[in-house]
PDB file of C-alpha atoms in Angstrom:
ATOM      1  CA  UNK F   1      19.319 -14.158 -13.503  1.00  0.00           C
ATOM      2  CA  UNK F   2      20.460 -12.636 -10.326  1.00  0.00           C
ATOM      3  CA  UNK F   3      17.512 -10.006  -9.788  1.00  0.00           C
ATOM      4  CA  UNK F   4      15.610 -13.221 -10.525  1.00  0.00           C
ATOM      5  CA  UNK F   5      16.860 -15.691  -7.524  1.00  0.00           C
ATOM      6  CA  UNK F   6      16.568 -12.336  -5.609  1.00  0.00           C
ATOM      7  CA  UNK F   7      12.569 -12.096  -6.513  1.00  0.00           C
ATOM      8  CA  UNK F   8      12.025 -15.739  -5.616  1.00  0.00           C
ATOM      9  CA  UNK F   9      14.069 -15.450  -2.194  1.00  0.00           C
ATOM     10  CA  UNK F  10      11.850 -12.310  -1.145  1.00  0.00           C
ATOM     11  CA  UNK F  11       8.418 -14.452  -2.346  1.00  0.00           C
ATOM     12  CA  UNK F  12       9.521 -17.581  -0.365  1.00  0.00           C
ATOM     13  CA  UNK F  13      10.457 -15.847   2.893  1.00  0.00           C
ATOM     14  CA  UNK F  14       7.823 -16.454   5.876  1.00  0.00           C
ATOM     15  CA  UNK F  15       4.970 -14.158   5.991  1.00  0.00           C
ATOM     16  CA  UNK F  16       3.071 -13.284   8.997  1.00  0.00           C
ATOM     17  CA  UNK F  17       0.039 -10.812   9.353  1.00  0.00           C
ATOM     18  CA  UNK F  18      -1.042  -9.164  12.804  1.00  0.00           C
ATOM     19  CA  UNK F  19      -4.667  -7.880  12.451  1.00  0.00           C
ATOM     20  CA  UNK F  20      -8.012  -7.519  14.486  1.00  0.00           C
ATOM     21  CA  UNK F  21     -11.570  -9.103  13.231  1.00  0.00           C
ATOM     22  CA  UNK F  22     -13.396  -5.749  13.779  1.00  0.00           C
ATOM     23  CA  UNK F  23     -11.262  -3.555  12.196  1.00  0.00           C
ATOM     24  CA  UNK F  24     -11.781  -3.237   8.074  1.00  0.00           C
ATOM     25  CA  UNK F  25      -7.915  -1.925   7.540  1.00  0.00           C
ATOM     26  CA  UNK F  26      -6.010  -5.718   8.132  1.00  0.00           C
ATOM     27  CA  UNK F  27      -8.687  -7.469   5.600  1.00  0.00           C
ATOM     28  CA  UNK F  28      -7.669  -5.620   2.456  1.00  0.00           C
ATOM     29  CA  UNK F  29      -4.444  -7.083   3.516  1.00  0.00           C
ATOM     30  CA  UNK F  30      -6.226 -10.822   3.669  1.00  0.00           C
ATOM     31  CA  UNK F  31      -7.970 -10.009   0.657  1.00  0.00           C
ATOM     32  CA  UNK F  32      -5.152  -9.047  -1.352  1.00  0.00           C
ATOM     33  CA  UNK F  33      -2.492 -12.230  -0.247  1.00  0.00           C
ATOM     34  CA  UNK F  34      -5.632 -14.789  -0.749  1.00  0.00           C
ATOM     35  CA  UNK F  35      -6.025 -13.430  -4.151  1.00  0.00           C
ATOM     36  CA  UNK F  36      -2.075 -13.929  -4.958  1.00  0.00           C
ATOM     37  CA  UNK F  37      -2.583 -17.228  -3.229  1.00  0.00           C
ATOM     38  CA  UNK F  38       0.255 -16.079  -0.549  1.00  0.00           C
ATOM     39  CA  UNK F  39       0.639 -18.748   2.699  1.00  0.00           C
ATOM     40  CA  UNK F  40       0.459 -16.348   5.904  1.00  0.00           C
ATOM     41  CA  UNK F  41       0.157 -16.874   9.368  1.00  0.00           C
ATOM     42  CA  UNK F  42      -2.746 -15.318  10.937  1.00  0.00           C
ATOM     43  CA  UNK F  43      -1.922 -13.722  14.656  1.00  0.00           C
ATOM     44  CA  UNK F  44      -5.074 -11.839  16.036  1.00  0.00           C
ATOM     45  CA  UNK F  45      -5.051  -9.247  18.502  1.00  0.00           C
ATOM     46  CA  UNK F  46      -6.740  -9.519  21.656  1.00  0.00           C
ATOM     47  CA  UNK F  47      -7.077  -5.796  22.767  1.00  0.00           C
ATOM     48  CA  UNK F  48      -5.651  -3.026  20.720  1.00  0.00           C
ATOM     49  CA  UNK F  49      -6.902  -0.315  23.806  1.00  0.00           C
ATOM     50  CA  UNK F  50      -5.522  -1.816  27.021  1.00  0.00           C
ATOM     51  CA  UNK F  51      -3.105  -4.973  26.015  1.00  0.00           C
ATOM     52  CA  UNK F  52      -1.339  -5.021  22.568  1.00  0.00           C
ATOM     53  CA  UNK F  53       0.739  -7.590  22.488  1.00  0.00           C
ATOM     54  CA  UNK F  54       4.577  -7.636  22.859  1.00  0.00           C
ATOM     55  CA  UNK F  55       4.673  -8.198  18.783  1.00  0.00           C
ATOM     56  CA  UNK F  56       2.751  -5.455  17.373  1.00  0.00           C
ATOM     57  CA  UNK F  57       4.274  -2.783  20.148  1.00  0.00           C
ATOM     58  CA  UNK F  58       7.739  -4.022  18.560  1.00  0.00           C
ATOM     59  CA  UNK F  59       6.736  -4.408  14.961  1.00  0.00           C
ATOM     60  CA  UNK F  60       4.913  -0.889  14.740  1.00  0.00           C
ATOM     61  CA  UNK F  61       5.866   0.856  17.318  1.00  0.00           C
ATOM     62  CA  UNK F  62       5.338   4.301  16.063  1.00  0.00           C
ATOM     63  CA  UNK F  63       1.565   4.148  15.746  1.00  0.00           C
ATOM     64  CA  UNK F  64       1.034   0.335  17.562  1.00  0.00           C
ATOM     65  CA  UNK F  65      -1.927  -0.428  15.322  1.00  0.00           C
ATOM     66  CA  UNK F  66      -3.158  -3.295  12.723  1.00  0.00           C
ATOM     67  CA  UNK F  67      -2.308  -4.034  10.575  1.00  0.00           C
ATOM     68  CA  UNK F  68       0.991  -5.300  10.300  1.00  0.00           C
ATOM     69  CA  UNK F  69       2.936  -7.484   7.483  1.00  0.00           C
ATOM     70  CA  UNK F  70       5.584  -9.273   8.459  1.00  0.00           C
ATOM     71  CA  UNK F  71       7.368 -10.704   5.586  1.00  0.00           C
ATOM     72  CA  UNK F  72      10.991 -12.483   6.467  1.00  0.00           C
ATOM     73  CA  UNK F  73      11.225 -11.007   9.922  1.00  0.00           C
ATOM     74  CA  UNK F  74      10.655  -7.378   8.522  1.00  0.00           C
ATOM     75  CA  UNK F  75       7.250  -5.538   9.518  1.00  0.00           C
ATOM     76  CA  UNK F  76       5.421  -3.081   6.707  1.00  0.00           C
ATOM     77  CA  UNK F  77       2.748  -1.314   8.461  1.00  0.00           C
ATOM     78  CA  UNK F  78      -0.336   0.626   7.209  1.00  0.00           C
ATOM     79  CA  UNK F  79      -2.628  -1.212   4.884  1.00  0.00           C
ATOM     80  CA  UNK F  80      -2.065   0.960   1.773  1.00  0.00           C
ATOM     81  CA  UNK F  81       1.430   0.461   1.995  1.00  0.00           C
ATOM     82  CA  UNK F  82       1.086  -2.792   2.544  1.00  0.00           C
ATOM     83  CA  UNK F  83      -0.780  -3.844  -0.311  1.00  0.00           C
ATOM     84  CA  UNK F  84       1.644  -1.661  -2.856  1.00  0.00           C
ATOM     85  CA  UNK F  85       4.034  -4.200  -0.933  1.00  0.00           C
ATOM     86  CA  UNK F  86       2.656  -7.311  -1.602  1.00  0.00           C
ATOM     87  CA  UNK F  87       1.992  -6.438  -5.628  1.00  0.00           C
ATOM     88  CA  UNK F  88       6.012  -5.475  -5.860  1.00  0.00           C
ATOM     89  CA  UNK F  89       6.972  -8.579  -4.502  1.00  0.00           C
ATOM     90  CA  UNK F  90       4.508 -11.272  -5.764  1.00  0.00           C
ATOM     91  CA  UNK F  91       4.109  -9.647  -9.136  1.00  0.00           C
ATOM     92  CA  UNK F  92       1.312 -12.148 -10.161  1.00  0.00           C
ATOM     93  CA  UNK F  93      -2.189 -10.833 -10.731  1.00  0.00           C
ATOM     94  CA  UNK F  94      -1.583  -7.262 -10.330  1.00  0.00           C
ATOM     95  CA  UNK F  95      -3.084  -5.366  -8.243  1.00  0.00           C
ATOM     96  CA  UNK F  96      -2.349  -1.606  -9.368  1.00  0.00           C
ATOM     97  CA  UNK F  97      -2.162  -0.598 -13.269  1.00  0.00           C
ATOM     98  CA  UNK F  98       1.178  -1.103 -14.833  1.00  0.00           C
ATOM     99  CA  UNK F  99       1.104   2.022 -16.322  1.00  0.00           C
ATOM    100  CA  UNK F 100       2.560   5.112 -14.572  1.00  0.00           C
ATOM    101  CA  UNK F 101      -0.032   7.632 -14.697  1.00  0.00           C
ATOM    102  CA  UNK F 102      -2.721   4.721 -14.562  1.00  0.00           C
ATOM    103  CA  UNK F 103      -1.507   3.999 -10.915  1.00  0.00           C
ATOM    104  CA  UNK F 104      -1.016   7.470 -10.082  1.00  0.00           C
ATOM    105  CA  UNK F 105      -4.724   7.998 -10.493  1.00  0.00           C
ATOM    106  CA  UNK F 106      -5.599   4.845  -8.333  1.00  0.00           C
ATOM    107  CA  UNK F 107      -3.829   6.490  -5.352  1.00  0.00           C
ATOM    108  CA  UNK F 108      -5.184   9.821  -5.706  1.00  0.00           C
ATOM    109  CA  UNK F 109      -8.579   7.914  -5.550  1.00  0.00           C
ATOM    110  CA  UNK F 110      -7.151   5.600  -2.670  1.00  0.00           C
ATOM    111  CA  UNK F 111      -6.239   8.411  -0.458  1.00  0.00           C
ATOM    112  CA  UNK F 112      -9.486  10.143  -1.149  1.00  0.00           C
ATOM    113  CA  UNK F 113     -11.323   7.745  -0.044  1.00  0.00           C
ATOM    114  CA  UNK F 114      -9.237   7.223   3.187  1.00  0.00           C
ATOM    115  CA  UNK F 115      -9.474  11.117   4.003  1.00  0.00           C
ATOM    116  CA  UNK F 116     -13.369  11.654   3.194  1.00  0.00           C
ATOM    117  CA  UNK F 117     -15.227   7.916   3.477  1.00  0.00           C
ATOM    118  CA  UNK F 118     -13.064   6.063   6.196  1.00  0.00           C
ATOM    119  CA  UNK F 119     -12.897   9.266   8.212  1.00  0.00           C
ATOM    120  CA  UNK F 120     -16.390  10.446   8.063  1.00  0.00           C
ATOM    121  CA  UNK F 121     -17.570   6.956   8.845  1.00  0.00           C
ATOM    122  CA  UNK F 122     -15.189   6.671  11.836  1.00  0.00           C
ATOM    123  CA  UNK F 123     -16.363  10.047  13.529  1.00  0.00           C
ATOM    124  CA  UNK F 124     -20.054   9.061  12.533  1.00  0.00           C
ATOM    125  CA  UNK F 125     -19.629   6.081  14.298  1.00  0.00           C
ATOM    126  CA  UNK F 126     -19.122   8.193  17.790  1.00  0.00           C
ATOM    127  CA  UNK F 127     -21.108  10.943  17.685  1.00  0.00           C
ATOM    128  CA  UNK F 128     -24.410  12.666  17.797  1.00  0.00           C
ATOM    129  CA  UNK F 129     -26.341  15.546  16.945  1.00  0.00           C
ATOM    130  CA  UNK F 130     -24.761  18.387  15.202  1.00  0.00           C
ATOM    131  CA  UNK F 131     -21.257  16.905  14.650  1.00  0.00           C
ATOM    132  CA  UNK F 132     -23.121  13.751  13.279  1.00  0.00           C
ATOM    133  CA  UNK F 133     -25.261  15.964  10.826  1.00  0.00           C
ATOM    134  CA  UNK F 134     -22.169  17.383   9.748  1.00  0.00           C
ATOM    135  CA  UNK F 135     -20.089  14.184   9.397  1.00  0.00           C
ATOM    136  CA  UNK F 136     -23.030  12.562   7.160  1.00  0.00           C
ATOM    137  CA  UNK F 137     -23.074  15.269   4.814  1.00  0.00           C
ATOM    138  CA  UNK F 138     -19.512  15.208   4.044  1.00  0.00           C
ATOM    139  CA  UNK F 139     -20.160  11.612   3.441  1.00  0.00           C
ATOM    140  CA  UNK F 140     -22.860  12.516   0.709  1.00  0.00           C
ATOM    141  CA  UNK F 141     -20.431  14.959  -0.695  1.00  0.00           C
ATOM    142  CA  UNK F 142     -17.820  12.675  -0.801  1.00  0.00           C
ATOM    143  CA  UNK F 143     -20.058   9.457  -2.171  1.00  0.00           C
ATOM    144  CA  UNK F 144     -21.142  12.300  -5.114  1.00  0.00           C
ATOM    145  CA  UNK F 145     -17.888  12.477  -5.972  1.00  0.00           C
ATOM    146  CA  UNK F 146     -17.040   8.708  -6.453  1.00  0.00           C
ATOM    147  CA  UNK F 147     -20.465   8.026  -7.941  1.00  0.00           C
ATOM    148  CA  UNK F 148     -19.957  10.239 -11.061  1.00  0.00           C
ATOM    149  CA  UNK F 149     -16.402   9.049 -11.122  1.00  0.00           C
ATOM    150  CA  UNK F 150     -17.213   5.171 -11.172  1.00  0.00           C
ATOM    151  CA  UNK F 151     -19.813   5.830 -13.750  1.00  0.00           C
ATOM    152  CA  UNK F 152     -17.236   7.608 -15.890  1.00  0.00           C
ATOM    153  CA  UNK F 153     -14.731   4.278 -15.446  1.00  0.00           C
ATOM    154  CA  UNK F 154     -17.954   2.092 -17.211  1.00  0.00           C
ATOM    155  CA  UNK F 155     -16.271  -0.935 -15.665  1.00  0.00           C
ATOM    156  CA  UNK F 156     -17.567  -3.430 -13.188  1.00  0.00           C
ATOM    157  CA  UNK F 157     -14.365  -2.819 -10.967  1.00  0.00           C
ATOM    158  CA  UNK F 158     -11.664  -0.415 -10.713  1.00  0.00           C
ATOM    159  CA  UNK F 159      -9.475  -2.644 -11.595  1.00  0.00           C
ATOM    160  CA  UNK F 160     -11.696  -3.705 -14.896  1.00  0.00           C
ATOM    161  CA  UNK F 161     -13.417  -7.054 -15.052  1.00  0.00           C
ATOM    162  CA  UNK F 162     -11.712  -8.465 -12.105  1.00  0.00           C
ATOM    163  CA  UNK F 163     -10.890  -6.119  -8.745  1.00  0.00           C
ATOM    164  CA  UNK F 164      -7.782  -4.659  -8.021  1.00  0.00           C
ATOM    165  CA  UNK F 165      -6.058  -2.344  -5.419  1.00  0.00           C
ATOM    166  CA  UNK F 166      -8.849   0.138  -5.279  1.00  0.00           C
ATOM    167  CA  UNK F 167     -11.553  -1.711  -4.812  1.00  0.00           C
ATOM    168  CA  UNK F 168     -10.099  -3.420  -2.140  1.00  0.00           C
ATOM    169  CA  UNK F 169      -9.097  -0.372  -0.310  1.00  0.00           C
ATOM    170  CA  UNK F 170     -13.369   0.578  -0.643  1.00  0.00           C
ATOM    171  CA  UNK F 171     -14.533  -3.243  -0.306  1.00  0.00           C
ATOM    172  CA  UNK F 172     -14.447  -2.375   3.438  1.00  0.00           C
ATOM    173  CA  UNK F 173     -18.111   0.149   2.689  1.00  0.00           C
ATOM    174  CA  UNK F 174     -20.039  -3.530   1.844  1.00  0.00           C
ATOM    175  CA  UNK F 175     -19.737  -3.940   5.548  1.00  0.00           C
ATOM    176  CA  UNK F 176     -18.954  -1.510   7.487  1.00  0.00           C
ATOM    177  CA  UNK F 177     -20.270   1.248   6.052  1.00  0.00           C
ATOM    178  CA  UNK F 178     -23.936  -0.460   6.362  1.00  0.00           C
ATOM    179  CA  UNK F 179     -23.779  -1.346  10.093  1.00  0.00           C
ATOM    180  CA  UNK F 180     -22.196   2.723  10.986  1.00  0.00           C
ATOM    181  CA  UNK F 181     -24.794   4.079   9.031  1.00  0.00           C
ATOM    182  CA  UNK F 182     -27.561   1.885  10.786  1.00  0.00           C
ATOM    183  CA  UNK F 183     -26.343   2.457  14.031  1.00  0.00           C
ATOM    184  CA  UNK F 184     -25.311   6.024  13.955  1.00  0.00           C
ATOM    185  CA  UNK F 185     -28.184   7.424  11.735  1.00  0.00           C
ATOM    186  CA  UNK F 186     -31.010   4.644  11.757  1.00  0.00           C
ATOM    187  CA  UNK F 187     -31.050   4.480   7.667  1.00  0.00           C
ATOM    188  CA  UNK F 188     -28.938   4.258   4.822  1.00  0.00           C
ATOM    189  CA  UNK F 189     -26.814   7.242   3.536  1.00  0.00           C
ATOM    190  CA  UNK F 190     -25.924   5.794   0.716  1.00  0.00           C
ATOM    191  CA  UNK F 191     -28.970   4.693  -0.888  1.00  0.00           C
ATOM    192  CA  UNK F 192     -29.537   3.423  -4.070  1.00  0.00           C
ATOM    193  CA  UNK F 193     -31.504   5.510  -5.959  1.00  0.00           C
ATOM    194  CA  UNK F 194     -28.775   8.957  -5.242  1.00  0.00           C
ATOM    195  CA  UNK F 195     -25.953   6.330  -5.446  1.00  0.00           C
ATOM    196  CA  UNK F 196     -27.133   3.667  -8.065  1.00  0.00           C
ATOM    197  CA  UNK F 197     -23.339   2.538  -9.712  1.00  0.00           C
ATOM    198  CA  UNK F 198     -21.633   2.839  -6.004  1.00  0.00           C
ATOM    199  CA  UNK F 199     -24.643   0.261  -5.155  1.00  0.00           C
ATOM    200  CA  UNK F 200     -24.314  -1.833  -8.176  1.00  0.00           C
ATOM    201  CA  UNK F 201     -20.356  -2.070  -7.367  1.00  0.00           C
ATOM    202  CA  UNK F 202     -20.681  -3.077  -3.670  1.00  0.00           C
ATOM    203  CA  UNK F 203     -23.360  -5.964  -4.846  1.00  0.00           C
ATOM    204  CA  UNK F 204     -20.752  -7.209  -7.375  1.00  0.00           C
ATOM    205  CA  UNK F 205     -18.008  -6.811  -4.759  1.00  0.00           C
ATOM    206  CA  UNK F 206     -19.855  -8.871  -2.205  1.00  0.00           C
ATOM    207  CA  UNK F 207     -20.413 -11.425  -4.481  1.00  0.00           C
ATOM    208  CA  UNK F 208     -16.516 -12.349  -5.276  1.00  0.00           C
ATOM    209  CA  UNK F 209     -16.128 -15.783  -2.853  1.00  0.00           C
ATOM    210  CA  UNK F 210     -12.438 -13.991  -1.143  1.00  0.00           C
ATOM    211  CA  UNK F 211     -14.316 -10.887  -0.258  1.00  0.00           C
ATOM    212  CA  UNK F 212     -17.700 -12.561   1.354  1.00  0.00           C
ATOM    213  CA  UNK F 213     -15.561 -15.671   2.712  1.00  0.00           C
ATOM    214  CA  UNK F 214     -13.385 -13.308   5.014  1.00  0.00           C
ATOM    215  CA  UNK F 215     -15.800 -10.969   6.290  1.00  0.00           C
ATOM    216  CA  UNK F 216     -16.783 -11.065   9.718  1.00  0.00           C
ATOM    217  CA  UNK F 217     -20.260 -11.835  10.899  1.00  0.00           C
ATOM    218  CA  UNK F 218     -23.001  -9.343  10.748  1.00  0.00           C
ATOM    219  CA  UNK F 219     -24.684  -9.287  13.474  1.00  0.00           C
ATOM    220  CA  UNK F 220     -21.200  -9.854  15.957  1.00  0.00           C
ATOM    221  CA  UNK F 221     -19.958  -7.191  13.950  1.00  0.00           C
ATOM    222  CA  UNK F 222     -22.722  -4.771  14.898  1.00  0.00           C
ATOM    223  CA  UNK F 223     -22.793  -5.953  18.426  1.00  0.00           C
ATOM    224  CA  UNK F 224     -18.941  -5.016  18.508  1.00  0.00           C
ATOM    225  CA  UNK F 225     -19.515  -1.266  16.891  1.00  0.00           C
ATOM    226  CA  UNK F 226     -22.673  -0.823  18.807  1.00  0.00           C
ATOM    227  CA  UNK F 227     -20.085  -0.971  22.206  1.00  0.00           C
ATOM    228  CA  UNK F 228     -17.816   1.019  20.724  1.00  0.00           C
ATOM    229  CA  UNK F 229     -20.535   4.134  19.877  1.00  0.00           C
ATOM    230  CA  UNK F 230     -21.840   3.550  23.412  1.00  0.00           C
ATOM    231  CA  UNK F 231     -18.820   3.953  24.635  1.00  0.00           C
ATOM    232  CA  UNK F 232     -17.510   6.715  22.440  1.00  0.00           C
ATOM    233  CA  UNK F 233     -20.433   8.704  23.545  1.00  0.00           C
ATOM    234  CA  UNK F 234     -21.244   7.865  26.997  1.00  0.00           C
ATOM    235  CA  UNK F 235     -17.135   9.367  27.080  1.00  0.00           C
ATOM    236  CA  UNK F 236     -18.192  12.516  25.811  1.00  0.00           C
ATOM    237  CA  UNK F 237     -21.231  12.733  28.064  1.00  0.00           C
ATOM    238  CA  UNK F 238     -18.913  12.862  31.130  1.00  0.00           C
ATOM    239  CA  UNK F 239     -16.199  15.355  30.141  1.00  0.00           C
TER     240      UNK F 239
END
């Protein structure tokens, strides 16, 4: 009875998120509390280069980036984290396998794709020539990989029939991952026909209402990246 009125006091306690629109690491947090049907507050960040605000630089002050959960006054940073969080504490629709070994497999499959998709796609974004031929292919290499495993899973989701923890950690690649390769490489890496179940999972994924309702918008989103490979490279130019 006691761990019980515990639970419930840590679900009702005020729950804040600090994120950016242009960055794809604070939606997997949105994603995940709109599918437990969590209240939050919403506080966006104006500038993460020049002006973070007085909040984030005291919440995470260790790496002073979004996003940040702040749940009763206490701040869990880093969107993995985050989301293992938020499934301990509102226990309702689950979000990583019950099973031991089950969820042991989802975060070796999590981390891989921060280390080899996120990364590759962030140093694509700024750069050029050889380091860009380079970054693409260990993108291919890396897609390879999670194309034979999804169509080994023979489920519309990681999570099954409906998605769970991994596929939000990857739901960011229905976005993202289509303006960086645009911009940075003038085509799509990952194509359909070398990619075909990767493909049919980010269709399905960008057809669930939570994940399409709180993406940003296209074309501002491209405008946004566009500046920031402009930048990224007109900063290499001059050193």
């Amino acid at each position: 009875m006691l761990i019980l009125m515990i639970s419930i006091s840590m679900e009702n306690k005020e729950v804040k998120l600090l994120g950016l629109w242009s960055s794809p690491f604070p939606v997997r947090v949105i994603w995940a509390l709109k599918l437990k049907g969590i209240e939050y507050e919403y506080i966006e960040e104006k500038d993460l280069m020049q002006n973070k605000s007085p909040l984030l630089l005291q919440s995470n002050p260790v790496l002073k980036k979004v996003p940040v959960l702040i749940h009763g006054g206490k701040p869990i940073c880093e969107s993995l984290n985050i989301l293992e969080y938020i499934d301990e504490v509102w226990s309702h629709n689950r979000l990583l396998p019950e099973d031991p070994y089950e969820k042991a497999v989802v975060r070796f499959w999590a981390k891989f794709a921060e280390e080899k998709l996120v990364e590759s796609a962030r140093t694509m974004l700024t750069s050029e020539g050889e380091e860009l031929e380079k970054e693409v292919k260990q993108l291919e290499e890396a897609l390879d990989i999670l194309e034979k495993e999804m169509k080994d899973l023979k489920k519309k989701f990681f999570g099954g029939e409906s998605i769970g923890y991994l596929d939000l950690v990857l739901a960011w690649s229905v976005l993202w991952l289509e303006i960086i390769e645009e911009l940075s490489c003038g085509k799509k890496i990952s194509d359909t026909h070398r990619y075909p179940t990767f493909n049919r999972w980010m269709e399905d994924v960008k057809n669930i209402n939570i994940i399409k309702e709180n993406l940003p918008s296209k074309d501002q989103l491209t405008v946004y990246l566009l500046y920031v490979r402009n930048l990224a490279l007109a900063s290499k130019a001059n050193n």
